[in-house]
Coordinates of C-alpha atoms in Angstrom, one line a residue:
M12 CA -9.8 -78.9 -9.9
S13 CA -8.4 -76.7 -12.7
D14 CA -8.1 -73.0 -12.3
P15 CA -10.6 -71.3 -14.7
Q16 CA -7.8 -69.1 -16.0
D17 CA -5.8 -72.2 -17.0
L18 CA -8.8 -73.5 -18.9
R19 CA -9.1 -70.2 -20.7
N20 CA -5.4 -70.2 -21.6
T21 CA -5.7 -73.7 -22.9
E22 CA -8.7 -72.8 -25.0
Q23 CA -6.9 -69.8 -26.5
N24 CA -3.8 -72.0 -27.3
I25 CA -5.9 -74.5 -29.1
Q26 CA -7.7 -71.8 -31.1
W27 CA -4.4 -70.2 -32.0
G28 CA -2.8 -73.5 -33.0
G29 CA -5.7 -74.8 -35.1
R30 CA -4.0 -74.1 -38.4
F31 CA -1.0 -76.2 -37.2
A32 CA -3.0 -79.2 -36.2
A33 CA -1.0 -81.5 -38.4
G34 CA 2.1 -81.0 -36.2
P35 CA 5.5 -79.7 -36.5
G36 CA 5.8 -80.4 -40.2
V37 CA 3.1 -77.8 -41.0
V38 CA 4.7 -75.3 -38.7
M39 CA 8.1 -75.8 -40.4
Q40 CA 6.6 -75.3 -43.8
E41 CA 4.8 -72.2 -42.7
I42 CA 7.8 -70.5 -41.2
N43 CA 10.2 -71.7 -43.8
A44 CA 8.4 -70.7 -47.0
S45 CA 9.2 -67.3 -48.5
I46 CA 7.3 -67.7 -51.8
G47 CA 4.5 -65.5 -50.5
F48 CA 6.7 -62.5 -50.8
D49 CA 9.9 -63.3 -52.7
R50 CA 7.9 -64.1 -55.8
K51 CA 8.3 -60.4 -56.5
M52 CA 11.8 -61.2 -57.6
W53 CA 10.7 -63.6 -60.4
R54 CA 12.0 -61.3 -63.2
Q55 CA 15.4 -60.9 -61.5
D56 CA 15.6 -64.7 -60.8
I57 CA 15.0 -65.5 -64.5
Q58 CA 17.4 -62.8 -65.6
G59 CA 20.1 -64.2 -63.3
S60 CA 19.5 -67.8 -64.5
L61 CA 19.7 -66.8 -68.1
A62 CA 23.1 -65.0 -67.5
H63 CA 24.4 -68.0 -65.5
A64 CA 23.3 -70.5 -68.2
A65 CA 24.9 -68.5 -71.0
M66 CA 28.2 -68.4 -69.1
L67 CA 28.0 -72.2 -68.4
G68 CA 27.3 -72.7 -72.1
K69 CA 30.3 -70.6 -73.2
L70 CA 32.6 -72.6 -70.9
G71 CA 31.2 -76.0 -72.2
I72 CA 29.8 -76.9 -68.8
L73 CA 26.4 -77.0 -70.6
D74 CA 26.1 -78.3 -74.1
T75 CA 24.3 -76.3 -76.8
K76 CA 21.1 -78.3 -76.6
D77 CA 20.8 -78.0 -72.8
L78 CA 21.5 -74.2 -73.1
T79 CA 18.9 -73.8 -75.8
D80 CA 16.3 -75.8 -73.8
I81 CA 17.0 -73.8 -70.6
Q82 CA 16.7 -70.5 -72.4
G83 CA 13.4 -71.5 -74.1
G84 CA 12.1 -73.0 -70.8
L85 CA 12.8 -69.9 -68.8
A86 CA 11.2 -67.7 -71.5
G87 CA 8.1 -69.8 -71.3
I88 CA 8.0 -69.6 -67.5
A89 CA 8.4 -65.8 -67.7
A90 CA 5.5 -65.6 -70.1
D91 CA 3.3 -67.8 -67.8
I92 CA 4.1 -65.7 -64.7
E93 CA 3.4 -62.5 -66.6
A94 CA 0.1 -63.8 -67.8
G95 CA -0.9 -65.1 -64.3
R96 CA -0.8 -68.8 -65.4
F97 CA 2.0 -69.8 -63.0
A98 CA 0.9 -71.6 -59.8
F99 CA 3.4 -70.9 -57.0
A100 CA 3.8 -73.7 -54.5
D101 CA 4.5 -73.1 -50.8
A102 CA 6.0 -76.6 -50.6
L103 CA 8.8 -75.4 -52.9
E104 CA 9.7 -72.7 -50.4
D105 CA 10.9 -69.8 -52.6
I106 CA 11.0 -68.3 -56.0
H107 CA 14.2 -70.1 -57.0
M108 CA 12.9 -73.6 -56.3
N109 CA 9.5 -72.8 -57.9
I110 CA 11.1 -71.7 -61.1
E111 CA 13.7 -74.5 -61.2
A112 CA 11.0 -77.2 -60.5
R113 CA 8.8 -75.8 -63.3
L114 CA 11.8 -75.6 -65.6
T115 CA 12.7 -79.2 -64.9
E116 CA 9.1 -80.3 -65.5
R117 CA 9.2 -78.6 -68.9
I118 CA 12.6 -79.6 -70.2
G119 CA 13.8 -82.5 -68.1
D120 CA 17.4 -83.1 -66.9
A121 CA 18.7 -79.9 -68.5
G122 CA 16.7 -78.0 -65.9
R123 CA 18.6 -79.8 -63.1
R124 CA 21.9 -78.8 -64.7
L125 CA 21.2 -75.1 -64.5
H126 CA 22.2 -75.0 -60.8
T127 CA 25.8 -76.1 -61.6
G128 CA 28.3 -73.8 -59.9
R129 CA 25.8 -71.8 -57.9
S130 CA 23.8 -72.0 -54.7
R131 CA 20.5 -70.5 -53.5
N132 CA 22.7 -68.3 -51.3
D133 CA 24.5 -66.5 -54.1
Q134 CA 21.3 -66.8 -56.3
V135 CA 19.1 -64.9 -53.8
A136 CA 21.9 -62.3 -53.1
T137 CA 22.1 -61.6 -56.8
D138 CA 18.3 -61.5 -57.3
F139 CA 17.9 -59.1 -54.3
R140 CA 20.6 -56.8 -55.6
L141 CA 19.0 -56.8 -59.0
W142 CA 15.6 -56.0 -57.5
V143 CA 16.9 -53.2 -55.3
R144 CA 18.8 -51.8 -58.3
D145 CA 15.6 -51.8 -60.4
A146 CA 13.8 -50.1 -57.5
I147 CA 16.4 -47.4 -57.2
D148 CA 16.1 -46.6 -60.9
G149 CA 12.4 -46.2 -60.7
L150 CA 12.5 -44.2 -57.4
D151 CA 15.2 -41.9 -58.8
A152 CA 12.9 -41.0 -61.7
Q153 CA 10.1 -40.3 -59.2
L154 CA 12.4 -38.1 -57.1
A155 CA 13.4 -36.2 -60.2
D156 CA 9.7 -35.7 -61.0
V157 CA 9.1 -34.3 -57.5
M158 CA 12.0 -31.9 -58.0
A159 CA 10.6 -30.8 -61.4
A160 CA 7.2 -30.1 -59.8
L161 CA 8.8 -28.0 -57.0
V162 CA 11.0 -26.1 -59.5
G163 CA 7.9 -25.4 -61.6
R164 CA 6.1 -23.8 -58.6
A165 CA 9.3 -22.0 -57.6
E166 CA 9.5 -20.4 -61.0
E167 CA 5.8 -19.5 -60.9
F168 CA 6.1 -17.8 -57.5
A169 CA 9.7 -16.6 -57.5
A170 CA 8.8 -13.1 -56.2
D171 CA 5.7 -13.8 -54.1
P172 CA 6.3 -13.3 -50.4
M173 CA 5.3 -15.6 -47.6
P174 CA 6.3 -15.8 -43.9
G175 CA 9.4 -17.6 -43.1
F176 CA 9.3 -19.4 -39.8
T177 CA 11.5 -20.5 -37.0
H178 CA 9.9 -22.4 -34.1
L179 CA 6.7 -22.0 -36.2
Q180 CA 6.8 -18.3 -35.3
T181 CA 7.1 -15.6 -38.0
A182 CA 10.8 -14.8 -38.4
Q183 CA 11.5 -13.1 -41.7
P184 CA 9.8 -12.8 -45.1
V185 CA 10.8 -15.2 -47.8
T186 CA 9.4 -16.0 -51.1
F187 CA 7.1 -19.0 -51.9
G188 CA 9.5 -19.9 -54.7
H189 CA 12.5 -19.9 -52.2
H190 CA 10.5 -22.2 -49.9
M191 CA 9.8 -24.7 -52.8
L192 CA 13.5 -24.7 -53.7
A193 CA 14.5 -25.7 -50.1
Y194 CA 12.8 -29.0 -50.8
V195 CA 14.5 -29.3 -54.2
E196 CA 17.9 -29.2 -52.4
M197 CA 16.8 -31.9 -49.9
I198 CA 15.5 -34.2 -52.6
A199 CA 18.6 -33.7 -54.7
R200 CA 20.6 -35.1 -51.7
D201 CA 18.1 -38.0 -51.5
R202 CA 18.9 -38.8 -55.1
G203 CA 22.6 -38.6 -54.3
R204 CA 22.2 -41.1 -51.5
L205 CA 20.4 -43.5 -53.9
A206 CA 23.1 -43.0 -56.5
D207 CA 25.8 -43.9 -53.9
C208 CA 23.8 -46.9 -52.8
R209 CA 23.4 -48.1 -56.4
R210 CA 27.1 -47.7 -57.1
R211 CA 28.1 -49.7 -54.0
L212 CA 25.6 -52.5 -54.6
N213 CA 26.5 -53.0 -58.2
E214 CA 28.7 -56.0 -57.7
C215 CA 27.6 -59.5 -58.7
P216 CA 27.5 -62.3 -56.1
L217 CA 26.6 -65.0 -58.6
G218 CA 29.3 -67.7 -58.7
S219 CA 30.1 -67.3 -55.0
A220 CA 28.0 -70.5 -54.5
A221 CA 27.0 -71.4 -50.9
L222 CA 29.9 -69.5 -49.1
A223 CA 33.3 -70.7 -50.3
G224 CA 33.1 -70.3 -54.1
T225 CA 33.1 -73.3 -56.5
S226 CA 35.5 -75.7 -58.1
F227 CA 33.9 -75.1 -61.5
P228 CA 36.0 -72.7 -63.7
L229 CA 33.3 -70.0 -63.9
D230 CA 33.7 -66.8 -65.8
R231 CA 32.2 -64.5 -63.2
E232 CA 33.2 -61.4 -65.1
M233 CA 31.0 -62.5 -68.0
T234 CA 28.0 -63.1 -65.7
A235 CA 28.5 -59.7 -64.0
K236 CA 28.7 -57.9 -67.3
A237 CA 25.6 -59.7 -68.6
L238 CA 23.6 -58.6 -65.6
G239 CA 24.8 -55.0 -65.8
F240 CA 27.1 -55.2 -62.7
D241 CA 30.4 -53.3 -62.6
R242 CA 32.3 -56.3 -61.4
P243 CA 31.9 -59.6 -59.5
T244 CA 32.1 -59.5 -55.7
A245 CA 35.6 -60.2 -54.4
N246 CA 34.8 -62.3 -51.4
S247 CA 32.4 -65.2 -51.4
L248 CA 31.6 -65.1 -47.7
D249 CA 30.8 -61.4 -47.9
A250 CA 28.9 -61.8 -51.1
V251 CA 26.3 -64.3 -49.7
S252 CA 26.0 -63.0 -46.2
D253 CA 25.8 -59.2 -46.1
R254 CA 22.8 -57.1 -46.8
D255 CA 24.3 -53.7 -46.3
F256 CA 23.1 -52.7 -49.8
A257 CA 19.5 -53.3 -48.6
L258 CA 20.2 -51.4 -45.3
E259 CA 21.7 -48.5 -47.3
F260 CA 18.7 -48.4 -49.5
L261 CA 16.4 -48.4 -46.5
S262 CA 18.5 -45.7 -44.9
A263 CA 18.1 -43.5 -48.0
A264 CA 14.4 -44.3 -48.0
A265 CA 14.0 -43.2 -44.4
I266 CA 15.9 -40.0 -44.9
S267 CA 13.9 -39.2 -48.0
A268 CA 10.6 -40.1 -46.3
M269 CA 11.5 -37.7 -43.5
H270 CA 11.9 -34.9 -46.0
L271 CA 8.6 -35.8 -47.7
S272 CA 7.0 -35.9 -44.3
R273 CA 8.2 -32.4 -43.4
F274 CA 6.7 -31.1 -46.5
A275 CA 3.5 -33.0 -45.9
E276 CA 3.3 -31.5 -42.4
E277 CA 3.6 -28.1 -43.9
I278 CA 0.8 -28.9 -46.4
V279 CA -1.4 -30.0 -43.6
I280 CA -0.8 -26.8 -41.6
W281 CA -1.1 -24.6 -44.7
C282 CA -4.5 -26.1 -45.6
S283 CA -5.9 -25.5 -42.1
A284 CA -8.5 -22.7 -41.8
P285 CA -6.4 -20.7 -39.3
F286 CA -3.5 -20.6 -41.9
S287 CA -5.4 -20.9 -45.2
F288 CA -2.1 -20.5 -47.1
I289 CA -2.9 -23.0 -49.8
R290 CA -5.9 -24.9 -51.2
L291 CA -5.8 -28.5 -52.5
S292 CA -8.4 -29.7 -54.9
D293 CA -10.7 -32.6 -54.4
A294 CA -8.1 -34.9 -56.0
F295 CA -6.0 -34.8 -52.9
T296 CA -8.6 -34.2 -50.1
T297 CA -11.4 -36.1 -48.5
G298 CA -14.6 -35.1 -46.7
S299 CA -16.1 -36.0 -43.4
S300 CA -18.9 -38.5 -42.7
I301 CA -20.7 -36.0 -40.5
M302 CA -19.2 -32.6 -41.1
P303 CA -20.1 -31.4 -44.6
Q304 CA -17.8 -28.4 -44.5
K305 CA -14.6 -30.5 -44.1
R306 CA -11.8 -30.7 -46.7
N307 CA -9.2 -33.0 -45.1
P308 CA -5.6 -33.1 -46.6
D309 CA -5.5 -36.9 -46.2
A310 CA -3.0 -37.5 -48.9
A311 CA -0.5 -35.3 -47.0
E312 CA -1.4 -37.0 -43.7
L313 CA -0.8 -40.4 -45.2
V314 CA 2.6 -39.4 -46.5
R315 CA 3.4 -38.2 -43.0
G316 CA 2.1 -41.5 -41.6
K317 CA 3.9 -43.8 -44.0
T318 CA 7.2 -42.4 -42.9
G319 CA 6.8 -44.6 -39.7
R320 CA 6.6 -47.8 -41.7
I321 CA 9.7 -46.9 -43.7
N322 CA 11.6 -46.0 -40.6
G323 CA 10.4 -49.3 -39.1
A324 CA 11.7 -51.3 -42.1
L325 CA 15.2 -49.9 -41.5
V326 CA 15.2 -50.7 -37.8
S327 CA 13.7 -54.2 -38.5
L328 CA 16.5 -55.2 -40.9
L329 CA 19.2 -53.7 -38.8
T330 CA 17.9 -55.9 -36.0
V331 CA 17.8 -59.0 -38.1
M332 CA 21.4 -58.6 -39.3
K333 CA 23.1 -57.4 -36.1
G334 CA 23.8 -60.8 -34.5
L335 CA 24.6 -63.0 -37.5
T336 CA 27.9 -64.8 -37.9
L337 CA 29.3 -65.5 -41.4
A338 CA 28.1 -66.7 -43.7
Y339 CA 24.4 -67.3 -44.5
A340 CA 21.7 -67.9 -41.9
K341 CA 18.0 -68.4 -42.4
D342 CA 17.3 -65.2 -40.5
M343 CA 18.2 -63.5 -43.7
Q344 CA 15.0 -64.7 -45.3
E345 CA 13.5 -61.8 -43.2
D346 CA 15.4 -59.2 -45.3
K347 CA 13.0 -58.7 -48.2
E348 CA 9.5 -57.9 -46.9
Q349 CA 10.7 -54.7 -45.3
V350 CA 12.5 -53.6 -48.4
F351 CA 9.6 -54.4 -50.7
D352 CA 7.2 -52.6 -48.4
A353 CA 9.4 -49.6 -47.9
A354 CA 10.0 -49.2 -51.6
E355 CA 6.3 -49.4 -52.3
A356 CA 5.4 -46.9 -49.6
W357 CA 8.2 -44.5 -50.7
A358 CA 7.0 -44.7 -54.3
L359 CA 3.4 -43.9 -53.3
C360 CA 4.6 -41.0 -51.1
L361 CA 6.6 -39.5 -54.0
A362 CA 3.6 -39.8 -56.3
A363 CA 1.4 -38.1 -53.7
I364 CA 3.9 -35.3 -53.1
A365 CA 4.4 -34.6 -56.8
G366 CA 0.7 -34.5 -57.3
M367 CA 0.0 -32.2 -54.4
T368 CA 2.8 -29.9 -55.4
R369 CA 1.3 -29.4 -58.8
D370 CA -2.2 -29.3 -57.5
M371 CA -2.0 -26.7 -54.7
T372 CA -3.1 -23.2 -55.2
P373 CA -1.3 -20.6 -52.9
N374 CA -3.4 -17.9 -51.4
L375 CA -1.0 -15.1 -52.3
A376 CA -2.8 -12.3 -50.6
R377 CA -2.9 -14.1 -47.3
L378 CA 0.7 -15.2 -47.7
R379 CA 1.8 -11.6 -48.3
A380 CA -0.2 -10.4 -45.3
F381 CA 1.3 -12.9 -43.0
A382 CA 4.8 -12.3 -44.4
G383 CA 4.9 -8.9 -42.7
S384 CA 3.2 -10.0 -39.5
G385 CA 5.0 -10.5 -36.1
F386 CA 7.5 -7.7 -36.8
A387 CA 9.0 -9.8 -39.6
T388 CA 11.1 -6.9 -40.9
A389 CA 12.8 -6.3 -37.5
T390 CA 16.1 -7.7 -38.8
D391 CA 15.9 -5.4 -41.8
L392 CA 15.7 -2.5 -39.4
A393 CA 18.7 -3.7 -37.4
D394 CA 20.7 -4.2 -40.6
W395 CA 19.8 -0.6 -41.7
L396 CA 21.1 0.7 -38.3
V397 CA 24.4 -1.2 -38.9
R398 CA 24.7 -0.3 -42.6
V399 CA 23.6 3.4 -42.4
L400 CA 24.3 4.6 -38.8
R401 CA 27.4 2.3 -38.4
L402 CA 26.1 0.9 -35.1
P403 CA 27.6 -2.3 -33.8
F404 CA 25.2 -5.1 -34.6
R405 CA 24.6 -5.8 -30.9
D406 CA 23.6 -2.2 -30.3
A407 CA 21.4 -2.2 -33.4
H408 CA 19.8 -5.4 -32.1
H409 CA 19.1 -3.7 -28.8
A410 CA 17.7 -0.6 -30.4
T411 CA 15.5 -2.6 -32.7
G412 CA 14.2 -4.6 -29.7
R413 CA 13.1 -1.4 -28.0
L414 CA 11.4 -0.2 -31.2
V415 CA 9.5 -3.6 -31.5
A416 CA 8.3 -3.1 -27.9
L417 CA 7.2 0.4 -28.7
A418 CA 5.3 -0.7 -31.8
E419 CA 3.7 -3.6 -29.8
G420 CA 2.6 -1.2 -27.2
K421 CA 1.0 1.1 -29.8
G422 CA -0.7 -1.8 -31.6
V423 CA 1.1 -1.2 -34.9
D424 CA 3.9 -2.8 -36.9
L425 CA 7.3 -1.3 -37.3
A426 CA 6.2 0.6 -40.4
G427 CA 3.4 2.1 -38.4
L428 CA 5.7 4.0 -36.1
T429 CA 6.3 7.6 -36.7
L430 CA 9.8 9.1 -37.4
A431 CA 9.5 10.7 -34.0
D432 CA 8.9 7.3 -32.4
M433 CA 12.0 6.0 -34.2
Q434 CA 14.1 8.9 -33.1
S435 CA 13.0 8.5 -29.5
V436 CA 15.1 5.3 -29.5
H437 CA 17.9 6.6 -31.7
P438 CA 18.1 10.2 -32.9
G439 CA 20.1 9.3 -36.0
I440 CA 17.3 7.4 -37.6
T441 CA 16.0 9.2 -40.8
Q442 CA 12.9 8.9 -43.0
D443 CA 14.9 6.5 -45.2
V444 CA 14.5 3.7 -42.7
F445 CA 10.9 3.2 -43.8
G446 CA 12.1 2.0 -47.2
V447 CA 13.5 -1.2 -45.7
L448 CA 10.4 -2.1 -43.6
T449 CA 8.2 -3.4 -46.4
V450 CA 8.0 -7.1 -47.2
D451 CA 9.1 -6.6 -50.8
A452 CA 12.1 -4.6 -49.8
S453 CA 13.0 -7.2 -47.3
V454 CA 13.0 -10.2 -49.6
A455 CA 14.6 -8.2 -52.4
S456 CA 17.5 -7.3 -50.1
R457 CA 18.5 -10.9 -49.4
T458 CA 20.8 -11.2 -52.3
S459 CA 23.6 -13.2 -50.6
Y460 CA 24.2 -16.5 -52.3
G461 CA 21.4 -18.9 -51.3
G462 CA 19.2 -16.1 -50.1
T463 CA 15.5 -15.5 -50.8
A464 CA 15.8 -12.5 -53.2
P465 CA 13.6 -13.1 -56.3
V466 CA 16.7 -12.6 -58.5
N467 CA 18.4 -15.5 -56.6
V468 CA 15.3 -17.7 -56.9
T469 CA 15.1 -17.1 -60.6
A470 CA 18.8 -18.0 -61.0
Q471 CA 18.4 -21.2 -59.0
V472 CA 15.3 -22.2 -61.0
K473 CA 17.3 -21.8 -64.2
R474 CA 20.1 -23.9 -62.7
W475 CA 17.8 -26.7 -61.6
K476 CA 15.8 -26.7 -64.9
E477 CA 19.1 -27.2 -66.8
A478 CA 20.2 -30.0 -64.3
L479 CA 16.9 -31.8 -64.6
G480 CA 16.8 -31.5 -68.3

């Protein structure tokens, strides 16, 4: 008699396997086909085929009629895909075979000649590089837009104080403009990483064929130039089998998403009732199904959340590639979905951050009040003791700590202490010390290069506005 658990397992297996009832052929087709996602590269595939055909025509490998027919056929296919009239077939596996089959159907044998001197291996490597390059150009423009939004708010609030935190504890006053510019610097480095990635990927694999090159006398320089690459790849094995350009792209995406997520986290905190540092409009918040008072910063929360899928894309592709011998292996079909998904998520996060940056309204009075809380000007007091009384900094630090303890015991801030209170810790302290204990004096004094002084913020805003055009 069968064990009931065995029967349940059998039933589950049958249910799971229902879609594969026709046997291994269906399973193979299902696992082998990539057209469900690599159709995103149709523009790049047609672009690469046009460049390859033009080169074959110049060399006489294709005659003039065949070249003309191929060019016209590919233009027609592009128009059909753009208009939604192209029926993609899973049985043809991928975007390359779908387009080639339709081309041959349209123009006959000339369509079959297009593949001379190339393989799907170098074709997909070229298409993928073109797609990532296009994505980089679009994302770079979005990153620049986020920077412009942040610079705009930095200019607007260059002199408005807010609390600067370490350990999420009030540390020293800074300005809201200075805080915005911190993210400008981060995102500028994100753009730099993308630019580096673009420069390194900008070599053309087309003509490497399956793995060993080809016996046809191709002009790979011509093809590379036609596609906007700097040069053809120098090693056919490397050209078809590495995806470090995609990994570098995902790495840049993950680092940038981390920066965006940090800003999103601050937006979430700043919007909360206990902080109330900023307000977002209805355009970037949602309500609650049962709590009518709620204004949830969901756009910021989703930016924070999407960072996980971008990080996951990087880890996924690293895992796919880590054990592959040269040259191409079918595992590498799993290289695209993560990149496509990460690029889409990154673009959406950038749009949300740019929108929230322009949308948010700072509560300047509350920011100012909190800027001076938690004895935030204690360092200014210690610096005054060093500068005016010539105390060693460690002694000044100790004296300031005693004054903080005294103020805490009296329930006042440092400016609330009397001169007699101050002199009970160090008799050399004069009335002048109170001039450095205000929030405005604190931020104005931080004039070292990169500091929060409004004059510095204004100068950095000017620099960034010129850089961003």
